[in-house]
């Protein structure tokens, strides 16, 4: 690139408008760098204070987070099925009940559950009628 | 018709002249920018300039141990989320926070020097 050492000559040729545009570009250029640097700096994780580093290993790993499942964690297993209570049917939440058949839609699940509840009620009535000696 | 052609020719010349003046300004800025980082080794050349509001360029030429002329052009692309750089046609890669800090300082010094030496009357 051939250098133009005579700035006075260049300056005399330059309309003020071009210079103003250049100054504006410079100001923006510096502003954009400052903004980008601030963003980069804000994305840096703050260093862990030395006091915390010294203290933490005694009790928990420094990088432990609530999401980390402890190594000695064991899920609770149900060994006695008799303690498992049947889930009561609630029509209001029927749509959220997992369908018994995997391919069943919530609406179908609701319909099936409602049908089973109706059958159960009919059986109960029949049983009561038998108890008190009333025939249908 | 002739008036239209003349207008186009004059308009084109005016645009060419503006572009040439703009280039001359940047060349001079680049010379000033090259002095911000200390002395340049003998036979070398350094230029640092703001190409536009989102692009900064560092151009360095030097003579290596074998006496061969080497050049390296670094282009900094300033994006809202960070600063990327590309060297000699290589793909862009993000700069470290340290390098960004140095670039920021250089850009601020560049603006200060260029404004006082070239555009103080604007």
PDB file of C-alpha atoms in Angstrom:
ATOM      1  CA  UNK A   1       0.000   0.000   0.000  1.00  0.00           C
ATOM      2  CA  UNK A   2       1.527   3.295  -1.088  1.00  0.00           C
ATOM      3  CA  UNK A   3       1.608   5.681   1.853  1.00  0.00           C
ATOM      4  CA  UNK A   4       0.421   9.218   1.365  1.00  0.00           C
ATOM      5  CA  UNK A   5       2.662  11.194   3.640  1.00  0.00           C
ATOM      6  CA  UNK A   6       1.298  14.578   2.794  1.00  0.00           C
ATOM      7  CA  UNK A   7      -1.647  14.747   5.094  1.00  0.00           C
ATOM      8  CA  UNK A   8      -2.069  18.458   4.448  1.00  0.00           C
ATOM      9  CA  UNK A   9      -2.629  17.669   0.779  1.00  0.00           C
ATOM     10  CA  UNK A  10      -5.166  14.981   1.625  1.00  0.00           C
ATOM     11  CA  UNK A  11      -6.860  17.253   4.083  1.00  0.00           C
ATOM     12  CA  UNK A  12      -7.246  20.005   1.526  1.00  0.00           C
ATOM     13  CA  UNK A  13      -9.027  17.593  -0.816  1.00  0.00           C
ATOM     14  CA  UNK A  14     -11.470  16.184   1.673  1.00  0.00           C
ATOM     15  CA  UNK A  15     -14.975  17.579   1.869  1.00  0.00           C
ATOM     16  CA  UNK A  16     -16.115  18.124   5.396  1.00  0.00           C
ATOM     17  CA  UNK A  17     -19.021  15.739   4.959  1.00  0.00           C
ATOM     18  CA  UNK A  18     -16.700  12.776   4.425  1.00  0.00           C
ATOM     19  CA  UNK A  19     -14.698  13.723   7.500  1.00  0.00           C
ATOM     20  CA  UNK A  20     -17.859  13.974   9.569  1.00  0.00           C
ATOM     21  CA  UNK A  21     -18.909  10.531   8.381  1.00  0.00           C
ATOM     22  CA  UNK A  22     -15.515   9.175   9.326  1.00  0.00           C
ATOM     23  CA  UNK A  23     -15.686  10.705  12.803  1.00  0.00           C
ATOM     24  CA  UNK A  24     -19.143   9.223  13.313  1.00  0.00           C
ATOM     25  CA  UNK A  25     -17.905   5.782  12.220  1.00  0.00           C
ATOM     26  CA  UNK A  26     -14.985   6.058  14.633  1.00  0.00           C
ATOM     27  CA  UNK A  27     -17.207   6.980  17.554  1.00  0.00           C
ATOM     28  CA  UNK A  28     -19.563   4.113  16.764  1.00  0.00           C
ATOM     29  CA  UNK A  29     -16.627   1.752  16.286  1.00  0.00           C
ATOM     30  CA  UNK A  30     -15.256   2.475  19.742  1.00  0.00           C
ATOM     31  CA  UNK A  31     -18.719   2.329  21.290  1.00  0.00           C
ATOM     32  CA  UNK A  32     -19.406  -1.085  19.754  1.00  0.00           C
ATOM     33  CA  UNK A  33     -16.108  -2.461  21.066  1.00  0.00           C
ATOM     34  CA  UNK A  34     -16.841  -1.187  24.565  1.00  0.00           C
ATOM     35  CA  UNK A  35     -20.344  -2.712  24.462  1.00  0.00           C
ATOM     36  CA  UNK A  36     -19.070  -6.055  23.140  1.00  0.00           C
ATOM     37  CA  UNK A  37     -16.333  -6.135  25.773  1.00  0.00           C
ATOM     38  CA  UNK A  38     -18.862  -5.444  28.535  1.00  0.00           C
ATOM     39  CA  UNK A  39     -21.020  -8.320  27.274  1.00  0.00           C
ATOM     40  CA  UNK A  40     -18.009 -10.653  27.150  1.00  0.00           C
ATOM     41  CA  UNK A  41     -16.981  -9.621  30.650  1.00  0.00           C
ATOM     42  CA  UNK A  42     -20.476 -10.141  32.038  1.00  0.00           C
ATOM     43  CA  UNK A  43     -20.499 -13.683  30.620  1.00  0.00           C
ATOM     44  CA  UNK A  44     -17.363 -14.632  32.529  1.00  0.00           C
ATOM     45  CA  UNK A  45     -18.062 -16.740  35.641  1.00  0.00           C
ATOM     46  CA  UNK A  46     -16.836 -15.035  38.794  1.00  0.00           C
ATOM     47  CA  UNK A  47     -13.900 -16.865  40.390  1.00  0.00           C
ATOM     48  CA  UNK A  48     -14.648 -18.919  43.497  1.00  0.00           C
ATOM     49  CA  UNK A  49     -13.236 -17.090  46.514  1.00  0.00           C
ATOM     50  CA  UNK A  50     -10.253 -18.809  48.106  1.00  0.00           C
ATOM     51  CA  UNK A  51     -12.006 -19.007  51.474  1.00  0.00           C
ATOM     52  CA  UNK A  52     -14.823 -21.003  49.867  1.00  0.00           C
ATOM     53  CA  UNK A  53     -12.347 -23.313  48.134  1.00  0.00           C
ATOM     54  CA  UNK A  54     -10.661 -24.079  51.456  1.00  0.00           C
ATOM     55  CA  UNK A  55     -13.923 -24.584  53.302  1.00  0.00           C
ATOM     56  CA  UNK A  56     -16.044 -26.404  50.761  1.00  0.00           C
ATOM     57  CA  UNK A  57     -14.213 -29.755  50.264  1.00  0.00           C
ATOM     58  CA  UNK A  58     -14.837 -30.738  53.888  1.00  0.00           C
ATOM     59  CA  UNK A  59     -18.569 -30.745  53.363  1.00  0.00           C
ATOM     60  CA  UNK A  60     -19.454 -30.825  49.703  1.00  0.00           C
ATOM     61  CA  UNK A  61     -17.878 -30.673  46.321  1.00  0.00           C
ATOM     62  CA  UNK A  62     -17.390 -27.071  45.201  1.00  0.00           C
ATOM     63  CA  UNK A  63     -19.329 -27.661  42.010  1.00  0.00           C
ATOM     64  CA  UNK A  64     -22.206 -29.419  43.744  1.00  0.00           C
ATOM     65  CA  UNK A  65     -25.587 -28.164  42.702  1.00  0.00           C
ATOM     66  CA  UNK A  66     -29.059 -29.111  43.925  1.00  0.00           C
ATOM     67  CA  UNK A  67     -29.576 -30.998  40.654  1.00  0.00           C
ATOM     68  CA  UNK A  68     -26.728 -33.386  41.405  1.00  0.00           C
ATOM     69  CA  UNK A  69     -28.038 -36.699  42.775  1.00  0.00           C
ATOM     70  CA  UNK A  70     -25.839 -37.970  45.621  1.00  0.00           C
ATOM     71  CA  UNK A  71     -23.916 -41.143  44.833  1.00  0.00           C
ATOM     72  CA  UNK A  72     -25.474 -42.983  47.799  1.00  0.00           C
ATOM     73  CA  UNK A  73     -29.010 -42.082  46.769  1.00  0.00           C
ATOM     74  CA  UNK A  74     -31.407 -45.056  46.503  1.00  0.00           C
ATOM     75  CA  UNK A  75     -34.923 -44.792  45.307  1.00  0.00           C
ATOM     76  CA  UNK A  76     -37.531 -46.008  47.801  1.00  0.00           C
ATOM     77  CA  UNK A  77     -38.744 -49.457  46.850  1.00  0.00           C
ATOM     78  CA  UNK A  78     -42.180 -50.765  47.749  1.00  0.00           C
ATOM     79  CA  UNK A  79     -41.819 -54.390  48.839  1.00  0.00           C
ATOM     80  CA  UNK A  80     -45.250 -54.896  50.363  1.00  0.00           C
ATOM     81  CA  UNK A  81     -47.883 -54.356  47.715  1.00  0.00           C
ATOM     82  CA  UNK A  82     -50.663 -54.419  50.328  1.00  0.00           C
ATOM     83  CA  UNK A  83     -49.668 -50.952  51.510  1.00  0.00           C
ATOM     84  CA  UNK A  84     -50.239 -49.520  48.055  1.00  0.00           C
ATOM     85  CA  UNK A  85     -53.557 -47.727  48.094  1.00  0.00           C
ATOM     86  CA  UNK A  86     -55.682 -47.771  44.986  1.00  0.00           C
ATOM     87  CA  UNK A  87     -55.924 -44.468  43.246  1.00  0.00           C
ATOM     88  CA  UNK A  88     -59.395 -43.063  43.668  1.00  0.00           C
ATOM     89  CA  UNK A  89     -61.085 -41.952  40.523  1.00  0.00           C
ATOM     90  CA  UNK A  90     -61.664 -38.249  40.180  1.00  0.00           C
ATOM     91  CA  UNK A  91     -63.628 -37.260  37.062  1.00  0.00           C
ATOM     92  CA  UNK A  92     -62.233 -33.753  37.201  1.00  0.00           C
ATOM     93  CA  UNK A  93     -58.706 -35.041  36.788  1.00  0.00           C
ATOM     94  CA  UNK A  94     -59.597 -38.011  34.630  1.00  0.00           C
ATOM     95  CA  UNK A  95     -57.959 -36.472  31.612  1.00  0.00           C
ATOM     96  CA  UNK A  96     -54.648 -36.464  33.495  1.00  0.00           C
ATOM     97  CA  UNK A  97     -54.884 -40.082  34.582  1.00  0.00           C
ATOM     98  CA  UNK A  98     -52.516 -42.276  32.686  1.00  0.00           C
ATOM     99  CA  UNK A  99     -54.604 -44.493  30.439  1.00  0.00           C
ATOM    100  CA  UNK A 100     -54.545 -48.175  31.335  1.00  0.00           C
ATOM    101  CA  UNK A 101     -53.949 -49.052  27.709  1.00  0.00           C
ATOM    102  CA  UNK A 102     -50.794 -47.403  26.397  1.00  0.00           C
ATOM    103  CA  UNK A 103     -52.416 -46.349  23.136  1.00  0.00           C
ATOM    104  CA  UNK A 104     -55.541 -45.003  24.816  1.00  0.00           C
ATOM    105  CA  UNK A 105     -56.187 -41.284  24.545  1.00  0.00           C
ATOM    106  CA  UNK A 106     -57.134 -39.283  27.686  1.00  0.00           C
ATOM    107  CA  UNK A 107     -60.730 -39.116  26.457  1.00  0.00           C
ATOM    108  CA  UNK A 108     -60.858 -42.869  26.023  1.00  0.00           C
ATOM    109  CA  UNK A 109     -59.286 -43.275  29.463  1.00  0.00           C
ATOM    110  CA  UNK A 110     -61.924 -41.036  30.950  1.00  0.00           C
ATOM    111  CA  UNK A 111     -64.699 -42.995  29.253  1.00  0.00           C
ATOM    112  CA  UNK A 112     -63.303 -46.322  30.412  1.00  0.00           C
ATOM    113  CA  UNK A 113     -62.863 -45.102  33.994  1.00  0.00           C
ATOM    114  CA  UNK A 114     -66.383 -43.691  34.057  1.00  0.00           C
ATOM    115  CA  UNK A 115     -67.731 -46.987  32.736  1.00  0.00           C
ATOM    116  CA  UNK A 116     -65.880 -48.952  35.414  1.00  0.00           C
ATOM    117  CA  UNK A 117     -67.163 -46.593  38.110  1.00  0.00           C
ATOM    118  CA  UNK A 118     -70.740 -47.060  36.882  1.00  0.00           C
ATOM    119  CA  UNK A 119     -70.360 -50.858  36.907  1.00  0.00           C
ATOM    120  CA  UNK A 120     -68.957 -50.684  40.407  1.00  0.00           C
ATOM    121  CA  UNK A 121     -71.914 -48.612  41.584  1.00  0.00           C
ATOM    122  CA  UNK A 122     -74.369 -51.066  40.006  1.00  0.00           C
ATOM    123  CA  UNK A 123     -72.645 -54.008  41.701  1.00  0.00           C
ATOM    124  CA  UNK A 124     -72.766 -52.167  45.009  1.00  0.00           C
ATOM    125  CA  UNK A 125     -76.507 -51.465  44.623  1.00  0.00           C
ATOM    126  CA  UNK A 126     -77.167 -55.097  43.692  1.00  0.00           C
ATOM    127  CA  UNK A 127     -75.255 -56.223  46.740  1.00  0.00           C
ATOM    128  CA  UNK A 128     -77.204 -53.859  49.020  1.00  0.00           C
ATOM    129  CA  UNK A 129     -80.508 -55.051  47.539  1.00  0.00           C
ATOM    130  CA  UNK A 130     -79.544 -58.634  48.236  1.00  0.00           C
ATOM    131  CA  UNK A 131     -78.621 -57.757  51.791  1.00  0.00           C
ATOM    132  CA  UNK A 132     -81.927 -56.167  52.593  1.00  0.00           C
ATOM    133  CA  UNK A 133     -83.963 -58.624  50.519  1.00  0.00           C
ATOM    134  CA  UNK A 134     -85.177 -56.277  47.802  1.00  0.00           C
ATOM    135  CA  UNK A 135     -85.173 -57.532  44.282  1.00  0.00           C
ATOM    136  CA  UNK A 136     -84.775 -55.231  41.385  1.00  0.00           C
TER     137      UNK A 136
ATOM    138  CA  UNK B   1     -30.814  12.698 -22.872  1.00  0.00           C
ATOM    139  CA  UNK B   2     -27.386  14.362 -23.049  1.00  0.00           C
ATOM    140  CA  UNK B   3     -28.092  16.098 -19.745  1.00  0.00           C
ATOM    141  CA  UNK B   4     -28.949  12.738 -18.187  1.00  0.00           C
ATOM    142  CA  UNK B   5     -25.736  11.163 -19.454  1.00  0.00           C
ATOM    143  CA  UNK B   6     -23.704  14.137 -18.224  1.00  0.00           C
ATOM    144  CA  UNK B   7     -25.377  13.915 -14.828  1.00  0.00           C
ATOM    145  CA  UNK B   8     -24.535  10.221 -14.607  1.00  0.00           C
ATOM    146  CA  UNK B   9     -20.903  10.826 -15.589  1.00  0.00           C
ATOM    147  CA  UNK B  10     -20.509  13.719 -13.152  1.00  0.00           C
ATOM    148  CA  UNK B  11     -22.322  11.733 -10.470  1.00  0.00           C
ATOM    149  CA  UNK B  12     -20.081   8.711 -10.983  1.00  0.00           C
ATOM    150  CA  UNK B  13     -16.952  10.871 -10.902  1.00  0.00           C
ATOM    151  CA  UNK B  14     -18.164  12.518  -7.739  1.00  0.00           C
ATOM    152  CA  UNK B  15     -18.732   9.108  -6.132  1.00  0.00           C
ATOM    153  CA  UNK B  16     -15.318   7.887  -7.269  1.00  0.00           C
ATOM    154  CA  UNK B  17     -13.674  10.983  -5.885  1.00  0.00           C
ATOM    155  CA  UNK B  18     -15.487  10.619  -2.543  1.00  0.00           C
ATOM    156  CA  UNK B  19     -14.427   6.973  -2.345  1.00  0.00           C
ATOM    157  CA  UNK B  20     -10.819   7.892  -3.132  1.00  0.00           C
ATOM    158  CA  UNK B  21     -10.817  10.605  -0.458  1.00  0.00           C
ATOM    159  CA  UNK B  22     -12.319   8.184   2.034  1.00  0.00           C
ATOM    160  CA  UNK B  23      -9.546   5.674   1.278  1.00  0.00           C
ATOM    161  CA  UNK B  24      -6.909   8.379   1.704  1.00  0.00           C
ATOM    162  CA  UNK B  25      -8.305   9.266   5.103  1.00  0.00           C
ATOM    163  CA  UNK B  26      -8.225   5.628   6.205  1.00  0.00           C
ATOM    164  CA  UNK B  27      -4.644   5.239   4.922  1.00  0.00           C
ATOM    165  CA  UNK B  28      -3.576   8.155   7.041  1.00  0.00           C
ATOM    166  CA  UNK B  29      -5.496   6.875  10.065  1.00  0.00           C
ATOM    167  CA  UNK B  30      -3.834   3.490   9.591  1.00  0.00           C
ATOM    168  CA  UNK B  31      -0.403   5.144   9.787  1.00  0.00           C
ATOM    169  CA  UNK B  32      -1.333   6.806  13.073  1.00  0.00           C
ATOM    170  CA  UNK B  33      -2.849   3.565  14.335  1.00  0.00           C
ATOM    171  CA  UNK B  34       0.379   1.711  13.533  1.00  0.00           C
ATOM    172  CA  UNK B  35       2.325   3.907  15.945  1.00  0.00           C
ATOM    173  CA  UNK B  36       0.139   3.047  18.954  1.00  0.00           C
ATOM    174  CA  UNK B  37       1.926  -0.172  19.760  1.00  0.00           C
ATOM    175  CA  UNK B  38       5.509   0.949  20.004  1.00  0.00           C
ATOM    176  CA  UNK B  39       8.364   0.865  17.488  1.00  0.00           C
ATOM    177  CA  UNK B  40       8.170  -1.300  14.376  1.00  0.00           C
ATOM    178  CA  UNK B  41      11.265  -3.452  13.649  1.00  0.00           C
ATOM    179  CA  UNK B  42      13.451  -2.397  10.723  1.00  0.00           C
ATOM    180  CA  UNK B  43      12.014  -3.385   7.383  1.00  0.00           C
ATOM    181  CA  UNK B  44       8.593  -3.945   8.930  1.00  0.00           C
ATOM    182  CA  UNK B  45       5.350  -2.101   8.591  1.00  0.00           C
ATOM    183  CA  UNK B  46       2.336  -1.925  10.846  1.00  0.00           C
ATOM    184  CA  UNK B  47      -1.123  -0.520  10.276  1.00  0.00           C
ATOM    185  CA  UNK B  48      -4.084  -0.501  12.566  1.00  0.00           C
ATOM    186  CA  UNK B  49      -7.341   1.130  11.598  1.00  0.00           C
ATOM    187  CA  UNK B  50     -11.108   1.230  11.901  1.00  0.00           C
ATOM    188  CA  UNK B  51     -12.508   0.076   8.545  1.00  0.00           C
ATOM    189  CA  UNK B  52     -16.097   0.745   9.531  1.00  0.00           C
ATOM    190  CA  UNK B  53     -18.060   0.914  12.771  1.00  0.00           C
ATOM    191  CA  UNK B  54     -17.981  -2.910  13.181  1.00  0.00           C
ATOM    192  CA  UNK B  55     -14.603  -3.806  11.667  1.00  0.00           C
ATOM    193  CA  UNK B  56     -11.036  -3.138  12.815  1.00  0.00           C
ATOM    194  CA  UNK B  57      -7.959  -4.244  10.935  1.00  0.00           C
ATOM    195  CA  UNK B  58      -4.374  -4.912  12.010  1.00  0.00           C
ATOM    196  CA  UNK B  59      -1.834  -5.367   9.221  1.00  0.00           C
ATOM    197  CA  UNK B  60       1.750  -6.331  10.030  1.00  0.00           C
ATOM    198  CA  UNK B  61       4.730  -6.918   7.720  1.00  0.00           C
ATOM    199  CA  UNK B  62       8.116  -8.115   8.898  1.00  0.00           C
ATOM    200  CA  UNK B  63      11.271  -9.837   7.733  1.00  0.00           C
ATOM    201  CA  UNK B  64      11.664 -13.326   9.164  1.00  0.00           C
ATOM    202  CA  UNK B  65      14.917 -15.031  10.199  1.00  0.00           C
ATOM    203  CA  UNK B  66      15.418 -16.362   6.671  1.00  0.00           C
ATOM    204  CA  UNK B  67      15.183 -12.836   5.295  1.00  0.00           C
ATOM    205  CA  UNK B  68      11.822 -13.495   3.740  1.00  0.00           C
ATOM    206  CA  UNK B  69       9.063 -10.914   3.909  1.00  0.00           C
ATOM    207  CA  UNK B  70       6.043 -12.031   5.908  1.00  0.00           C
ATOM    208  CA  UNK B  71       2.630 -10.424   6.265  1.00  0.00           C
ATOM    209  CA  UNK B  72      -0.298 -11.034   8.510  1.00  0.00           C
ATOM    210  CA  UNK B  73      -3.653  -9.303   8.408  1.00  0.00           C
ATOM    211  CA  UNK B  74      -6.009  -9.645  11.340  1.00  0.00           C
ATOM    212  CA  UNK B  75      -9.578  -8.581  10.960  1.00  0.00           C
ATOM    213  CA  UNK B  76     -11.694  -7.983  14.081  1.00  0.00           C
ATOM    214  CA  UNK B  77     -15.429  -8.266  13.693  1.00  0.00           C
ATOM    215  CA  UNK B  78     -17.331  -6.545  16.480  1.00  0.00           C
ATOM    216  CA  UNK B  79     -20.666  -8.181  17.187  1.00  0.00           C
ATOM    217  CA  UNK B  80     -23.180  -7.340  19.893  1.00  0.00           C
ATOM    218  CA  UNK B  81     -22.450 -10.589  21.712  1.00  0.00           C
ATOM    219  CA  UNK B  82     -18.658 -10.494  21.457  1.00  0.00           C
ATOM    220  CA  UNK B  83     -15.594  -9.977  19.295  1.00  0.00           C
ATOM    221  CA  UNK B  84     -14.436 -12.368  16.576  1.00  0.00           C
ATOM    222  CA  UNK B  85     -11.208 -12.324  14.608  1.00  0.00           C
ATOM    223  CA  UNK B  86     -10.020 -13.821  11.337  1.00  0.00           C
ATOM    224  CA  UNK B  87      -6.410 -14.024  10.191  1.00  0.00           C
ATOM    225  CA  UNK B  88      -5.327 -14.380   6.569  1.00  0.00           C
ATOM    226  CA  UNK B  89      -8.509 -15.977   5.317  1.00  0.00           C
ATOM    227  CA  UNK B  90      -8.913 -18.360   8.253  1.00  0.00           C
ATOM    228  CA  UNK B  91     -12.405 -18.710   9.705  1.00  0.00           C
ATOM    229  CA  UNK B  92     -13.561 -16.366  12.407  1.00  0.00           C
ATOM    230  CA  UNK B  93     -12.950 -17.380  16.003  1.00  0.00           C
ATOM    231  CA  UNK B  94     -13.791 -15.594  19.250  1.00  0.00           C
ATOM    232  CA  UNK B  95     -11.075 -13.573  20.960  1.00  0.00           C
ATOM    233  CA  UNK B  96     -10.188 -14.036  24.606  1.00  0.00           C
ATOM    234  CA  UNK B  97     -11.306 -11.515  27.183  1.00  0.00           C
ATOM    235  CA  UNK B  98      -7.689 -10.394  27.531  1.00  0.00           C
ATOM    236  CA  UNK B  99      -7.331  -9.727  23.805  1.00  0.00           C
ATOM    237  CA  UNK B 100     -10.682  -7.932  23.748  1.00  0.00           C
ATOM    238  CA  UNK B 101      -9.478  -5.744  26.588  1.00  0.00           C
ATOM    239  CA  UNK B 102      -6.325  -4.818  24.668  1.00  0.00           C
ATOM    240  CA  UNK B 103      -8.318  -4.148  21.519  1.00  0.00           C
ATOM    241  CA  UNK B 104     -10.673  -1.882  23.438  1.00  0.00           C
ATOM    242  CA  UNK B 105      -7.775   0.095  24.874  1.00  0.00           C
ATOM    243  CA  UNK B 106      -6.137   0.375  21.447  1.00  0.00           C
ATOM    244  CA  UNK B 107      -9.399   1.519  19.836  1.00  0.00           C
ATOM    245  CA  UNK B 108      -9.947   4.190  22.470  1.00  0.00           C
ATOM    246  CA  UNK B 109      -6.385   5.459  22.058  1.00  0.00           C
ATOM    247  CA  UNK B 110      -6.760   5.323  18.280  1.00  0.00           C
ATOM    248  CA  UNK B 111      -9.889   7.446  18.352  1.00  0.00           C
ATOM    249  CA  UNK B 112      -8.229   9.955  20.660  1.00  0.00           C
ATOM    250  CA  UNK B 113      -5.088  10.283  18.500  1.00  0.00           C
ATOM    251  CA  UNK B 114      -6.887  10.324  15.157  1.00  0.00           C
ATOM    252  CA  UNK B 115      -9.459  12.850  16.256  1.00  0.00           C
ATOM    253  CA  UNK B 116      -6.851  15.229  17.639  1.00  0.00           C
ATOM    254  CA  UNK B 117      -4.466  14.864  14.681  1.00  0.00           C
ATOM    255  CA  UNK B 118      -6.913  14.665  11.805  1.00  0.00           C
ATOM    256  CA  UNK B 119     -10.399  15.753  12.739  1.00  0.00           C
ATOM    257  CA  UNK B 120      -9.964  18.362  15.452  1.00  0.00           C
ATOM    258  CA  UNK B 121     -11.623  20.966  13.219  1.00  0.00           C
ATOM    259  CA  UNK B 122     -14.722  18.843  12.541  1.00  0.00           C
TER     260      UNK B 122
END
